C-alpha cells in the first residue's frame, strides 16, 4: 500500500525542498511513486494535460499550442495575442525578435497556468505546397536554427517548456499519419535533423515532439536509433519526448508498447491508447519491459515538471501576462520586420499621403480575419481584436484619403489577395483529410494542390491592372505563390504573410513609408511547381504507395535552384527596401583557419538613400574541394543592421568554422575538410556583392 501523506507532511518531503539540486529531488519523487502511478503519468488525461497524482501532490503538467501564440483551444477559449506565422518571423532574420517573441508567449502561457508550449515548428520547407509552411520557418536549416534557438531561450526564460516539433521530416500533410519519408542518411542529418540537433546543443529545449510520419519505413515514435541513440546519446538531450496527438493509435501497422518505451517516448498524448495500464502491466509481466526502463522515461518527465516549477511556490515563479500593449506592439513589429517587398517599379512605394485623394481597396483578403477557432489547424490563435488590412488603411487614411472599391476612380488600387485556411474546415469537423489535397490554402492536415492563386484572384488582378496601372498587390498567405500570369503587369507586390492581430497597421505603415521594409524570403519562390526540387514526379511528392522519395537529397530550396541553374521567381534571401545599400571593404581576420576557430568577417555598408533602413547582410560559403558533392552556396551567417541615411557602418559577422561542416556517412560524424573555401556576401542568395577566399588547415 502506498503511503498517504498529509499536506504538512508532503511539504517536508525532500522532493519539495528547493535547496536540494534538481536530480536529487527527481530521484526522491521517482522512488516514492508506485508502478501504477508511474504508468498513469505516461499518458494524457485531458486533451492537453497529464494526470495528477494527488497522493504526492503532483499536479497535472499542462501544455498549449502553438507556433503563432497561445491557441484558443488550449486556453479555455481565452483570446490571446496573435503573432505572425513562423515564416514571417523567419523573414525578419532577427534573432532578438525571436527571443522577445519566445519570452512573450512564455509569459502568456504562464498566466493561463500552462507549463509547456508546443512550438516552435521547425520542419524544413521541402515543398512550397506543404499546408503547414506558414507555421514553419524556412527551407534552410541554418536560418531555422538561428531563430529557433533564441525563441526557445525566450520561452524557457519564463520557466515554460518549449517543445520543438515535429521530429522529423513531417514535411507534408498528405498521408501524414502513414507516409514514409525515404531519406538518405546524409540528407537526413544535414537538412532535416540539423536544426533539432543545434537547438538541443545550444538551447536545451525541455521537450521534443515526434512527428506522425515514418522515416525510411519506421515510425519516429518507435525509432530507437533516431530517438534514444541520437537525441539522448549523441546530442545529450535532457528533456522528454512526447508523441504528436493520437500518433500512436493512428500508426499503421500498429506499434508496440515496448518499441515506444524503449525508443524513449515519455508521454503519449492525448490519452493512453498504446501506453494503456493493462498493456503496460502485461509487458512488465512478460518481461518485455523492466521497471527500470519505465523509470528512465518517467524520470525525464518529472525533471521537466521540476524545471517548470510544478512543485514550487507560485509566487517564486516568473509572473505571466497576456494581451498586453507590449505584446501587441511586438506582434506589429514582427509583422513589419517580416513583410517582404517583392517588387516596387519606379519607386511607387512608399505612397505619399499628401498626393493621394482616393484609394481603391479590394480583394478577398482586404477585410479577412484569420484568428478563428482552429482556423488553419492547431496553431490557431483567436485574438481579442484583429486589425484587417482595410481597418489599418482606414485608420491611416482618416480625413486625408477617400477609400473606394472602384479601381477606375482611384489614384491607386490595392488588391489584398493570397490564401486563407478555409480548407481546414473539414479537419475541424473531424473528417480525415489523410488522402485529400486542399484547393489551394494553407492549413494543417492538407497540402495545397497548386502554386498559383485561385483563378478568380488572377482574373481580379489582371482586370484591375487594366483598369488602373497603379495597382499594388498585397499577399496574405503562408507559402510561395506562382505569379507568372500577372507579375509583369503589376508594378508593386508586397508579401505580408499571415501578419497577426496588428497586421493591418503594419501593412499601412509599410505602404506609406512609416516603416521601411526589411524582410527577406526564407524560402525560394519558384516560377512553376515543376522547378521545385520535390516536384520531379509523384514519387517525390506526394509519394506513391505511402512512400515519398527525397531524391533531391541535400539539394533542397536554393541549394537545388543554384545547382540546376534554374531561375527562381524570387530567390532565397530576397527582399527590397526603400533604401539602397552599398557593400564594400570586405575583410576576413585571417586567411587560414583551423576547425575550431571563428572567422570574423568585416565589411562596410552604406545607406545611399534619404531614409533609415535595415539590411540583412547574408554570408554564404562554398567548399571548393570536398570528397562529397556540396552546394554552390550555403547560408553560414547573417546580421541585420539598421543604417541611417548616408551613413556607413562597419559590421563584423562571426562565422564559426563548424557551420561549414557536412555530414560524413562513412563515420557518422560532422566534418570540415581542409582546403579552400569561398565566402559570398550579399543582400540575397543571388545578389552577391563581395567575395573572399580563405583556407582551412587542420
Ligand atoms: C499537430 C501538433 C499539435 C497537436 C496538438 C497535432 O495534430 O500536428 O502540431 O501540437 O496536434 O494540438
XYZ file of C-alpha atoms and ligand atoms in Angstrom:
710
model
C 0.000 0.000 0.000
C 1.365 3.386 -0.962
C 1.852 5.677 1.984
C -0.604 8.549 2.387
C 0.668 11.979 3.415
C -0.976 14.964 4.979
C -0.420 18.345 3.332
C 2.040 19.289 6.050
C 3.995 16.050 5.648
C 4.128 16.483 1.892
C 5.693 19.893 2.270
C 8.560 18.381 4.270
C 9.488 15.634 1.786
C 12.895 16.027 0.110
C 11.491 16.495 -3.411
C 9.708 19.620 -2.188
C 12.909 21.095 -0.813
C 14.032 23.820 -3.209
C 17.500 23.897 -1.653
C 18.250 20.413 -2.990
C 19.526 20.032 -6.539
C 17.037 19.015 -9.172
C 18.405 15.492 -9.763
C 18.094 14.652 -6.039
C 14.541 15.954 -5.983
C 13.629 13.949 -9.108
C 15.122 10.757 -7.665
C 13.295 11.238 -4.407
C 9.944 11.695 -6.124
C 10.554 8.805 -8.507
C 11.336 6.488 -5.602
C 8.043 7.361 -3.950
C 5.898 6.568 -7.000
C 4.185 3.191 -7.225
C 4.298 1.347 -10.502
C 0.652 2.283 -11.178
C 1.375 5.930 -10.559
C 4.311 5.847 -12.943
C 2.139 4.243 -15.598
C -0.526 6.888 -15.052
C 1.980 9.652 -15.729
C 2.919 8.254 -19.132
C -0.236 9.338 -20.964
C -2.517 12.336 -21.178
C -5.608 12.720 -19.066
C -7.349 15.589 -20.767
C -6.521 16.766 -24.252
C -3.565 18.900 -23.221
C -2.559 17.716 -19.777
C -1.245 14.769 -17.802
C -2.876 13.038 -14.830
C -2.395 14.349 -11.334
C -1.135 12.112 -8.522
C -2.879 13.617 -5.555
C -1.171 11.344 -3.004
C 2.126 13.079 -3.724
C 0.768 16.480 -4.648
C 1.707 16.093 -8.326
C -0.419 18.498 -10.272
C -1.145 17.975 -13.997
C 1.519 19.146 -16.430
C -0.385 21.392 -18.836
C 0.517 22.165 -22.438
C -0.677 24.638 -25.031
C -0.374 25.069 -28.786
C 1.464 26.582 -30.597
C 3.674 28.429 -33.075
C 1.613 31.655 -33.510
C 0.862 32.249 -29.839
C -1.363 30.671 -27.212
C -4.129 28.878 -29.029
C -7.759 29.261 -28.080
C -8.469 25.529 -27.913
C -5.792 25.099 -25.238
C -6.692 28.103 -23.144
C -10.352 27.618 -22.253
C -11.471 29.770 -25.178
C -9.430 32.712 -23.973
C -8.353 35.271 -26.522
C -4.601 35.779 -26.679
C -2.073 37.804 -28.626
C -1.983 36.554 -32.184
C 1.551 36.852 -33.536
C 2.507 36.432 -37.198
C 3.243 32.958 -38.573
C 6.662 31.281 -38.362
C 7.544 32.098 -41.954
C 7.060 35.793 -41.160
C 9.351 35.539 -38.138
C 11.961 33.826 -40.313
C 11.686 36.603 -42.908
C 12.710 39.103 -40.256
C 16.130 37.426 -39.935
C 16.096 38.964 -36.464
C 17.379 36.802 -33.612
C 16.490 39.342 -30.913
C 12.914 39.487 -32.172
C 12.718 35.683 -31.990
C 13.883 35.849 -28.368
C 11.328 38.532 -27.474
C 8.593 36.519 -29.187
C 9.547 33.402 -27.201
C 9.578 35.389 -23.975
C 6.171 36.917 -24.698
C 4.476 33.589 -25.435
C 6.200 32.142 -22.382
C 4.541 34.870 -20.307
C 1.146 34.279 -21.953
C 1.430 30.533 -21.270
C 2.356 31.161 -17.653
C -0.525 33.489 -16.888
C -3.080 30.907 -18.019
C -1.430 28.202 -15.935
C 0.274 26.240 -18.703
C 3.709 24.662 -18.360
C 4.706 24.000 -21.955
C 4.179 25.452 -25.388
C 4.035 23.100 -28.366
C 6.357 25.175 -30.529
C 8.490 26.062 -32.446
C 7.583 24.165 -35.620
C 10.955 23.663 -37.260
C 10.316 21.250 -40.097
C 12.168 22.214 -43.242
C 10.146 23.637 -46.136
C 10.821 20.909 -48.686
C 7.847 21.691 -50.914
C 6.060 25.030 -51.297
C 2.761 23.128 -51.154
C 3.109 21.883 -47.578
C -0.023 23.007 -45.748
C 1.971 23.975 -42.629
C 4.625 26.119 -44.323
C 3.053 29.161 -42.645
C 3.870 27.708 -39.193
C 7.389 26.569 -40.032
C 10.408 28.783 -40.533
C 12.464 28.131 -43.609
C 13.887 25.853 -46.286
C 17.327 26.442 -44.771
C 18.490 24.603 -41.634
C 20.939 27.335 -40.607
C 18.318 30.089 -40.654
C 15.843 27.769 -38.928
C 18.147 27.037 -36.023
C 19.414 30.613 -35.716
C 15.869 31.795 -34.996
C 14.622 28.738 -33.129
C 17.489 28.918 -30.614
C 16.626 32.390 -29.269
C 12.919 31.577 -29.420
C 13.395 28.514 -27.183
C 15.624 30.500 -24.830
C 12.955 33.198 -24.629
C 10.167 30.736 -23.827
C 12.221 28.885 -21.237
C 13.380 32.114 -19.584
C 9.822 32.110 -18.212
C 10.214 28.539 -16.917
C 7.854 27.299 -19.597
C 8.996 24.273 -21.591
C 9.450 24.770 -25.331
C 8.646 21.772 -27.495
C 10.317 21.873 -30.927
C 8.287 19.774 -33.365
C 7.770 17.594 -35.389
C 10.792 15.336 -35.099
C 11.420 14.643 -38.006
C 10.627 15.016 -41.720
C 6.995 15.997 -41.238
C 7.385 17.902 -44.479
C 3.965 17.271 -45.970
C 0.448 16.854 -44.683
C -0.748 14.419 -47.331
C -0.928 10.983 -45.682
C 0.858 12.409 -42.680
C -0.136 9.518 -40.410
C 1.091 6.797 -42.698
C 3.593 8.147 -45.215
C 7.236 7.154 -45.053
C 9.809 9.798 -45.949
C 12.555 7.899 -47.765
C 15.673 9.892 -47.000
C 19.375 9.192 -47.400
C 21.495 9.359 -44.254
C 23.471 12.455 -45.192
C 20.348 14.367 -46.214
C 18.553 13.370 -43.053
C 21.331 14.764 -40.900
C 22.428 17.734 -42.978
C 18.991 19.100 -43.842
C 16.263 17.645 -41.652
C 17.901 16.820 -38.306
C 20.355 19.687 -38.155
C 18.116 22.352 -36.618
C 16.910 19.884 -33.957
C 20.493 18.959 -33.147
C 21.704 22.540 -32.851
C 18.684 23.505 -30.787
C 19.364 20.726 -28.321
C 23.015 21.652 -28.053
C 22.534 25.408 -27.844
C 19.159 25.969 -26.213
C 18.395 22.801 -24.220
C 14.660 22.528 -25.033
C 12.829 20.628 -22.302
C 10.626 18.677 -24.713
C 10.621 17.333 -28.267
C 7.507 16.227 -30.139
C 7.810 13.312 -32.544
C 6.111 13.503 -35.921
C 3.275 11.368 -37.277
C 5.149 10.073 -40.304
C 7.676 7.296 -40.770
C 11.261 7.812 -41.861
C 12.675 5.039 -44.016
C 9.799 2.774 -43.105
C 9.800 3.283 -39.352
C 7.563 5.451 -37.216
C 9.577 8.057 -35.358
C 7.961 7.301 -32.018
C 9.153 3.703 -32.259
C 12.544 4.556 -33.687
C 15.196 3.829 -31.107
C 18.005 4.844 -33.435
C 16.628 8.340 -34.065
C 15.260 8.962 -30.583
C 17.248 7.328 -27.827
C 20.501 6.750 -29.702
C 20.510 10.104 -31.441
C 18.607 12.552 -29.225
C 19.760 11.186 -25.884
C 23.092 9.558 -26.538
C 24.602 11.573 -29.384
C 23.162 15.023 -28.677
C 22.752 14.769 -24.934
C 19.064 15.766 -24.922
C 17.953 16.038 -21.305
C 14.252 16.738 -21.797
C 11.411 14.334 -22.529
C 9.838 13.128 -25.743
C 6.094 13.481 -26.347
C 4.110 11.883 -29.165
C 2.118 14.024 -31.569
C -1.575 13.875 -30.701
C -3.112 10.424 -31.403
C 0.038 9.429 -33.314
C 0.424 6.072 -31.561
C -3.119 4.996 -32.248
C -3.016 6.154 -35.881
C 0.010 4.019 -36.644
C -0.431 1.504 -39.428
C 0.911 -1.110 -38.880
C 0.441 -0.634 -35.132
C 3.406 -0.006 -32.881
C 4.030 -1.980 -29.706
C 4.277 -0.520 -26.253
C 7.796 -1.779 -25.724
C 9.027 -0.309 -29.021
C 7.871 3.174 -27.983
C 9.104 2.927 -24.421
C 12.466 1.544 -25.418
C 12.719 4.245 -28.099
C 12.356 6.769 -25.275
C 8.893 8.370 -25.590
C 7.820 9.548 -22.118
C 4.329 10.770 -22.873
C 1.563 9.507 -25.134
C -0.915 12.273 -25.943
C -3.727 12.932 -25.607
C -4.749 9.593 -23.994
C -3.402 6.146 -23.225
C -4.069 4.076 -26.297
C -0.770 2.239 -26.601
C 0.528 3.184 -23.135
C -2.595 1.661 -21.616
C -2.175 0.446 -17.989
C -3.287 -3.083 -18.918
C -0.830 -3.324 -21.801
C 1.944 -1.905 -19.659
C 1.352 -4.402 -16.885
C 1.286 -7.208 -19.441
C 4.574 -6.053 -20.970
C 6.118 -5.904 -17.495
C 4.785 -9.359 -16.544
C 6.052 -10.854 -19.785
C 9.397 -9.175 -19.091
C 9.324 -7.294 -22.365
C 9.956 -4.231 -20.256
C 11.568 -3.701 -16.891
C 10.588 -1.191 -14.229
C 13.998 0.385 -14.735
C 13.019 1.130 -18.348
C 9.888 2.845 -17.099
C 11.919 4.794 -14.574
C 14.171 6.099 -17.332
C 11.344 7.779 -19.209
C 9.347 8.836 -16.143
C 12.455 10.445 -14.640
C 12.761 12.720 -17.705
C 9.155 13.813 -17.425
C 9.458 14.513 -13.700
C 12.623 16.504 -14.276
C 10.755 18.878 -16.607
C 7.943 19.161 -14.069
C 10.535 20.483 -11.632
C 12.070 22.802 -14.239
C 8.733 24.484 -14.914
C 8.151 24.880 -11.199
C 5.267 22.458 -10.743
C 6.382 21.810 -7.145
C 7.436 25.342 -6.326
C 5.502 28.074 -4.662
C 3.742 30.025 -7.467
C 4.929 33.324 -6.053
C 8.552 32.339 -6.688
C 7.931 31.712 -10.411
C 8.100 34.298 -13.220
C 4.849 36.200 -13.390
C 2.966 35.895 -16.645
C 0.952 38.447 -18.575
C -1.276 38.272 -21.566
C -2.601 40.529 -24.286
C -0.631 43.475 -23.063
C 0.031 46.519 -25.246
C 3.673 45.383 -25.205
C 2.807 42.039 -26.732
C 0.566 43.675 -29.304
C 3.353 46.049 -30.205
C 5.702 43.105 -30.549
C 3.198 41.371 -32.857
C 3.197 44.518 -35.000
C 6.986 44.773 -35.066
C 7.262 41.144 -36.102
C 4.832 41.795 -38.953
C 6.662 44.954 -40.011
C 10.061 43.273 -39.940
C 8.851 40.119 -41.670
C 6.926 41.529 -44.623
C 8.875 41.226 -47.863
C 8.686 43.830 -50.615
C 8.937 41.733 -53.775
C 8.525 44.365 -56.458
C 8.480 48.152 -56.466
C 8.732 49.506 -60.022
C 9.693 53.157 -60.361
C 9.680 53.527 -56.587
C 5.893 53.502 -56.476
C 6.130 52.851 -52.740
C 6.141 54.446 -50.289
C 2.888 56.220 -51.049
C 2.798 59.922 -50.321
C -0.417 60.539 -48.424
C -0.415 64.234 -49.307
C -0.581 63.426 -53.010
C -3.414 60.893 -52.949
C -7.077 61.673 -52.910
C -8.641 58.227 -53.463
C -7.515 54.650 -52.827
C -9.368 51.575 -54.069
C -9.098 48.744 -51.579
C -10.279 45.422 -52.935
C -9.624 41.680 -52.956
C -10.747 38.689 -50.879
C -8.315 39.305 -48.003
C -8.945 43.022 -47.620
C -11.087 42.610 -44.537
C -10.462 39.000 -43.651
C -9.803 37.857 -40.101
C -7.565 34.858 -39.686
C -7.790 34.372 -35.924
C -10.665 31.929 -35.635
C -11.363 28.684 -33.796
C -8.963 26.021 -35.165
C -8.655 28.002 -38.400
C -5.518 26.644 -40.037
C -5.369 23.806 -37.513
C -3.719 23.503 -34.131
C -1.788 26.775 -34.405
C -4.978 28.879 -34.485
C -4.976 31.798 -32.062
C -8.023 33.968 -31.550
C -7.028 37.475 -30.537
C -9.240 39.989 -28.721
C -9.187 42.117 -31.881
C -7.655 41.834 -35.310
C -6.648 44.769 -37.477
C -7.502 43.731 -41.019
C -5.777 45.494 -43.934
C -8.903 47.581 -44.535
C -9.074 48.634 -40.903
C -5.401 49.556 -40.840
C -5.632 51.602 -44.028
C -8.838 53.320 -42.943
C -7.120 54.466 -39.784
C -4.070 55.703 -41.691
C -6.190 57.490 -44.306
C -8.776 59.000 -41.952
C -9.728 62.540 -43.038
C -6.960 62.507 -45.634
C -7.747 59.966 -48.337
C -11.044 58.613 -49.574
C -11.494 54.876 -49.763
C -13.449 53.185 -52.536
C -13.802 49.762 -54.140
C -13.714 51.100 -57.687
C -10.184 50.960 -59.167
C -11.186 53.175 -62.096
C -11.871 56.058 -59.735
C -8.751 55.838 -57.603
C -5.161 57.082 -57.645
C -4.033 53.608 -56.653
C -5.732 50.232 -56.431
C -4.591 47.935 -53.641
C -5.594 44.307 -54.027
C -5.427 42.150 -50.919
C -5.023 38.704 -52.436
C -3.462 35.472 -51.193
C -4.717 32.383 -49.440
C -6.616 31.501 -46.276
C -7.171 28.490 -44.043
C -10.602 27.508 -45.404
C -9.584 24.022 -46.450
C -9.189 23.188 -42.779
C -12.917 23.334 -42.179
C -13.276 19.632 -42.908
C -10.485 18.859 -40.490
C -12.246 20.863 -37.819
C -15.384 18.804 -38.312
C -13.282 15.759 -37.611
C -13.163 14.216 -41.066
C -9.973 12.539 -42.103
C -8.071 14.552 -44.649
C -5.476 11.879 -44.981
C -5.764 11.465 -48.708
C -7.109 14.845 -49.705
C -5.195 17.743 -51.071
C -6.640 21.182 -50.486
C -7.897 23.517 -53.135
C -5.018 25.822 -52.503
C -4.951 27.034 -48.921
C -2.521 26.963 -46.021
C -3.727 24.522 -43.384
C -2.628 21.751 -41.122
C -3.847 18.381 -42.331
C -3.980 19.259 -46.023
C -1.426 20.279 -48.617
C -2.089 22.856 -51.300
C -2.767 21.465 -54.773
C -1.410 24.317 -56.851
C 1.223 27.001 -56.680
C -0.957 29.602 -58.383
C -3.502 31.829 -56.729
C -7.130 30.776 -57.230
C -8.299 31.649 -60.756
C -10.750 34.350 -59.643
C -7.916 36.229 -57.926
C -5.691 36.048 -61.003
C -8.582 37.438 -63.050
C -9.193 40.172 -60.493
C -5.527 41.220 -60.569
C -5.345 41.280 -64.371
C -8.611 43.161 -64.716
C -7.634 45.704 -62.064
C -4.274 46.470 -63.686
C -6.099 47.118 -66.923
C -8.462 49.486 -65.131
C -5.717 51.176 -63.164
C -1.994 50.723 -63.911
C -1.150 51.949 -60.394
C -2.034 48.613 -58.883
C -0.436 47.253 -55.743
C -0.826 43.589 -54.840
C -0.500 42.726 -51.150
C -0.399 38.996 -50.472
C -1.677 37.475 -47.237
C -0.644 33.844 -47.285
C 1.875 31.498 -45.717
C 3.689 29.813 -48.582
C 5.173 30.620 -52.019
C 2.904 31.595 -54.876
C 3.493 31.477 -58.646
C 2.874 34.813 -60.335
C 3.715 34.291 -63.996
C 0.305 35.281 -65.302
C 0.325 38.683 -63.606
C 3.817 39.564 -62.357
C 4.876 41.679 -65.348
C 1.792 43.873 -65.371
C 1.743 44.685 -61.651
C 4.206 47.371 -60.532
C 4.182 46.612 -56.770
C 3.972 43.358 -54.805
C 4.228 43.119 -51.035
C 4.339 39.703 -49.322
C 2.625 40.310 -45.972
C 2.314 36.634 -44.878
C -0.272 35.984 -42.134
C 0.658 39.084 -40.174
C -1.099 38.555 -36.842
C -3.540 40.735 -34.917
C -1.766 44.020 -35.727
C -1.220 43.133 -39.396
C -3.409 45.899 -40.834
C -1.388 48.600 -39.068
C 1.881 47.006 -40.153
C 0.750 46.920 -43.790
C -0.375 50.560 -43.692
C 2.926 51.594 -42.098
C 4.899 49.908 -44.852
C 2.766 51.167 -47.737
C 3.003 54.765 -46.510
C 6.673 54.622 -45.553
C 6.430 54.943 -41.756
C 8.313 51.661 -41.820
C 10.964 50.803 -44.365
C 10.552 47.133 -45.398
C 13.411 44.849 -44.390
C 12.055 41.287 -44.620
C 13.867 38.737 -46.772
C 12.467 35.487 -48.143
C 13.306 32.444 -46.003
C 12.105 30.235 -48.868
C 12.600 30.253 -52.641
C 9.599 31.295 -54.726
C 9.687 29.082 -57.855
C 8.292 30.246 -61.186
C 6.427 26.984 -61.539
C 5.922 23.902 -59.427
C 7.983 21.675 -61.699
C 11.047 23.801 -60.952
C 10.823 22.882 -57.310
C 13.130 20.003 -56.241
C 10.403 17.981 -54.533
C 8.213 18.006 -57.615
C 10.053 15.984 -60.220
C 7.406 13.198 -60.072
C 4.564 11.887 -57.933
C 7.125 9.611 -56.281
C 8.924 12.635 -54.883
C 5.676 14.382 -53.916
C 3.165 13.479 -52.600
C 4.534 9.932 -52.846
C 3.403 6.579 -54.199
C 2.313 3.610 -52.124
C 2.762 5.689 -48.983
C 6.425 6.339 -49.690
C 7.774 9.744 -50.624
C 11.263 9.728 -52.059
C 13.574 12.599 -51.168
C 15.532 12.088 -54.385
C 16.797 15.659 -54.423
C 18.946 14.738 -51.418
C 20.563 17.707 -49.728
C 19.590 19.968 -52.627
C 16.523 21.497 -51.016
C 15.363 25.038 -51.819
C 18.028 27.400 -53.129
C 20.642 24.638 -52.980
C 18.722 22.965 -55.819
C 17.934 26.069 -57.884
C 21.598 27.057 -57.875
C 22.884 23.578 -58.721
C 20.461 23.160 -61.622
C 20.809 26.781 -62.671
C 17.058 27.342 -62.564
C 15.929 30.936 -62.379
C 13.525 31.279 -59.456
C 10.709 33.791 -59.378
C 12.296 35.283 -56.247
C 15.416 33.777 -54.695
C 16.047 32.814 -51.094
C 17.103 35.821 -49.032
C 15.493 38.314 -51.421
C 13.574 41.412 -50.374
C 13.567 45.092 -51.373
C 13.915 48.175 -49.214
C 13.130 51.854 -49.739
C 16.861 52.388 -49.198
C 19.786 51.282 -51.343
C 22.786 49.737 -49.693
C 26.348 49.616 -50.909
C 28.583 46.818 -49.651
C 32.312 47.497 -49.516
C 35.650 46.718 -47.929
C 35.229 43.032 -47.114
C 37.914 41.674 -44.827
C 38.442 38.411 -43.045
C 40.650 38.432 -39.964
C 42.941 35.677 -41.312
C 43.417 33.673 -44.467
C 43.960 30.291 -42.781
C 41.840 28.768 -40.022
C 41.673 25.567 -38.037
C 38.389 23.810 -37.488
C 37.595 25.163 -34.024
C 38.106 28.772 -34.965
C 35.690 31.545 -35.855
C 36.109 33.722 -38.915
C 35.399 37.363 -38.315
C 34.061 38.856 -41.489
C 34.070 42.624 -41.576
C 32.528 44.922 -44.168
C 31.299 48.455 -44.648
C 27.700 49.067 -45.544
C 26.390 52.437 -46.677
C 22.788 53.527 -46.896
C 22.605 55.690 -50.012
C 19.111 56.988 -49.561
C 17.307 59.579 -47.554
C 15.529 57.185 -45.234
C 16.563 54.980 -42.342
C 16.734 51.376 -43.470
C 17.687 47.912 -42.289
C 19.582 45.402 -44.364
C 20.072 41.691 -43.771
C 23.685 41.081 -44.746
C 23.866 37.439 -45.729
C 27.017 35.339 -45.726
C 27.132 32.190 -47.839
C 30.007 29.730 -48.114
C 31.216 27.324 -50.753
C 33.549 24.410 -50.149
C 35.825 24.352 -53.194
C 37.248 20.862 -52.733
C 35.448 18.084 -50.906
C 35.038 14.310 -51.071
C 31.279 14.738 -51.366
C 29.251 16.997 -53.638
C 28.425 20.230 -51.859
C 26.026 23.051 -52.661
C 27.333 26.049 -54.592
C 26.310 28.195 -51.683
C 25.077 27.645 -48.152
C 23.983 30.267 -45.658
C 26.515 30.344 -42.806
C 25.888 33.742 -41.232
C 23.789 36.895 -41.308
C 23.385 40.159 -39.490
C 20.507 42.584 -39.663
C 21.738 46.160 -39.369
C 19.921 49.424 -39.249
C 21.690 52.215 -41.146
C 20.814 55.936 -41.182
C 20.605 57.927 -44.428
C 24.074 58.333 -45.948
C 25.688 56.600 -43.003
C 28.431 53.980 -43.427
C 28.612 51.280 -40.783
C 31.369 48.767 -40.288
C 29.773 45.431 -39.473
C 31.509 42.377 -38.065
C 29.914 38.979 -38.591
C 31.296 35.935 -36.780
C 31.215 32.664 -38.715
C 32.081 29.543 -36.778
C 34.077 27.143 -38.930
C 31.776 24.342 -37.738
C 28.958 25.949 -39.758
C 30.846 24.834 -42.878
C 30.655 21.157 -41.989
C 28.946 18.384 -43.923
C 27.687 15.070 -42.557
C 30.075 12.269 -43.383
C 28.281 8.912 -43.599
C 31.489 6.894 -43.545
C 31.939 7.531 -39.845
C 28.594 9.180 -38.979
C 30.072 12.495 -37.999
C 30.103 16.147 -38.997
C 33.291 17.130 -40.816
C 35.073 20.164 -42.130
C 37.722 19.189 -44.625
C 40.863 21.136 -45.147
C 41.224 23.144 -48.308
C 39.900 26.249 -49.961
C 36.544 27.860 -49.266
C 34.858 30.908 -50.694
C 32.645 33.400 -48.903
C 29.876 35.346 -50.636
C 28.284 38.397 -49.079
C 25.134 39.962 -50.329
C 21.537 41.009 -49.958
C 20.114 37.660 -51.160
C 21.398 34.280 -52.346
C 21.537 35.810 -55.857
C 22.626 39.372 -55.156
C 26.218 38.795 -54.152
C 28.291 41.952 -53.822
C 31.524 40.779 -52.192
C 33.617 37.615 -52.322
C 36.643 36.343 -50.463
C 38.662 33.129 -50.316
C 40.153 31.500 -47.246
C 41.715 28.223 -46.304
C 41.113 25.631 -43.636
C 44.185 23.792 -42.463
C 43.538 21.063 -39.942
C -0.330 18.725 -34.509
C 0.638 19.289 -33.490
C -0.134 19.900 -32.342
C -1.012 18.827 -31.742
C -1.816 19.313 -30.560
C -1.356 17.794 -33.875
O -2.356 17.484 -34.781
O 0.372 18.037 -35.513
O 1.462 20.247 -34.095
O 0.741 20.453 -31.413
O -1.928 18.374 -32.726
O -2.793 20.204 -30.958
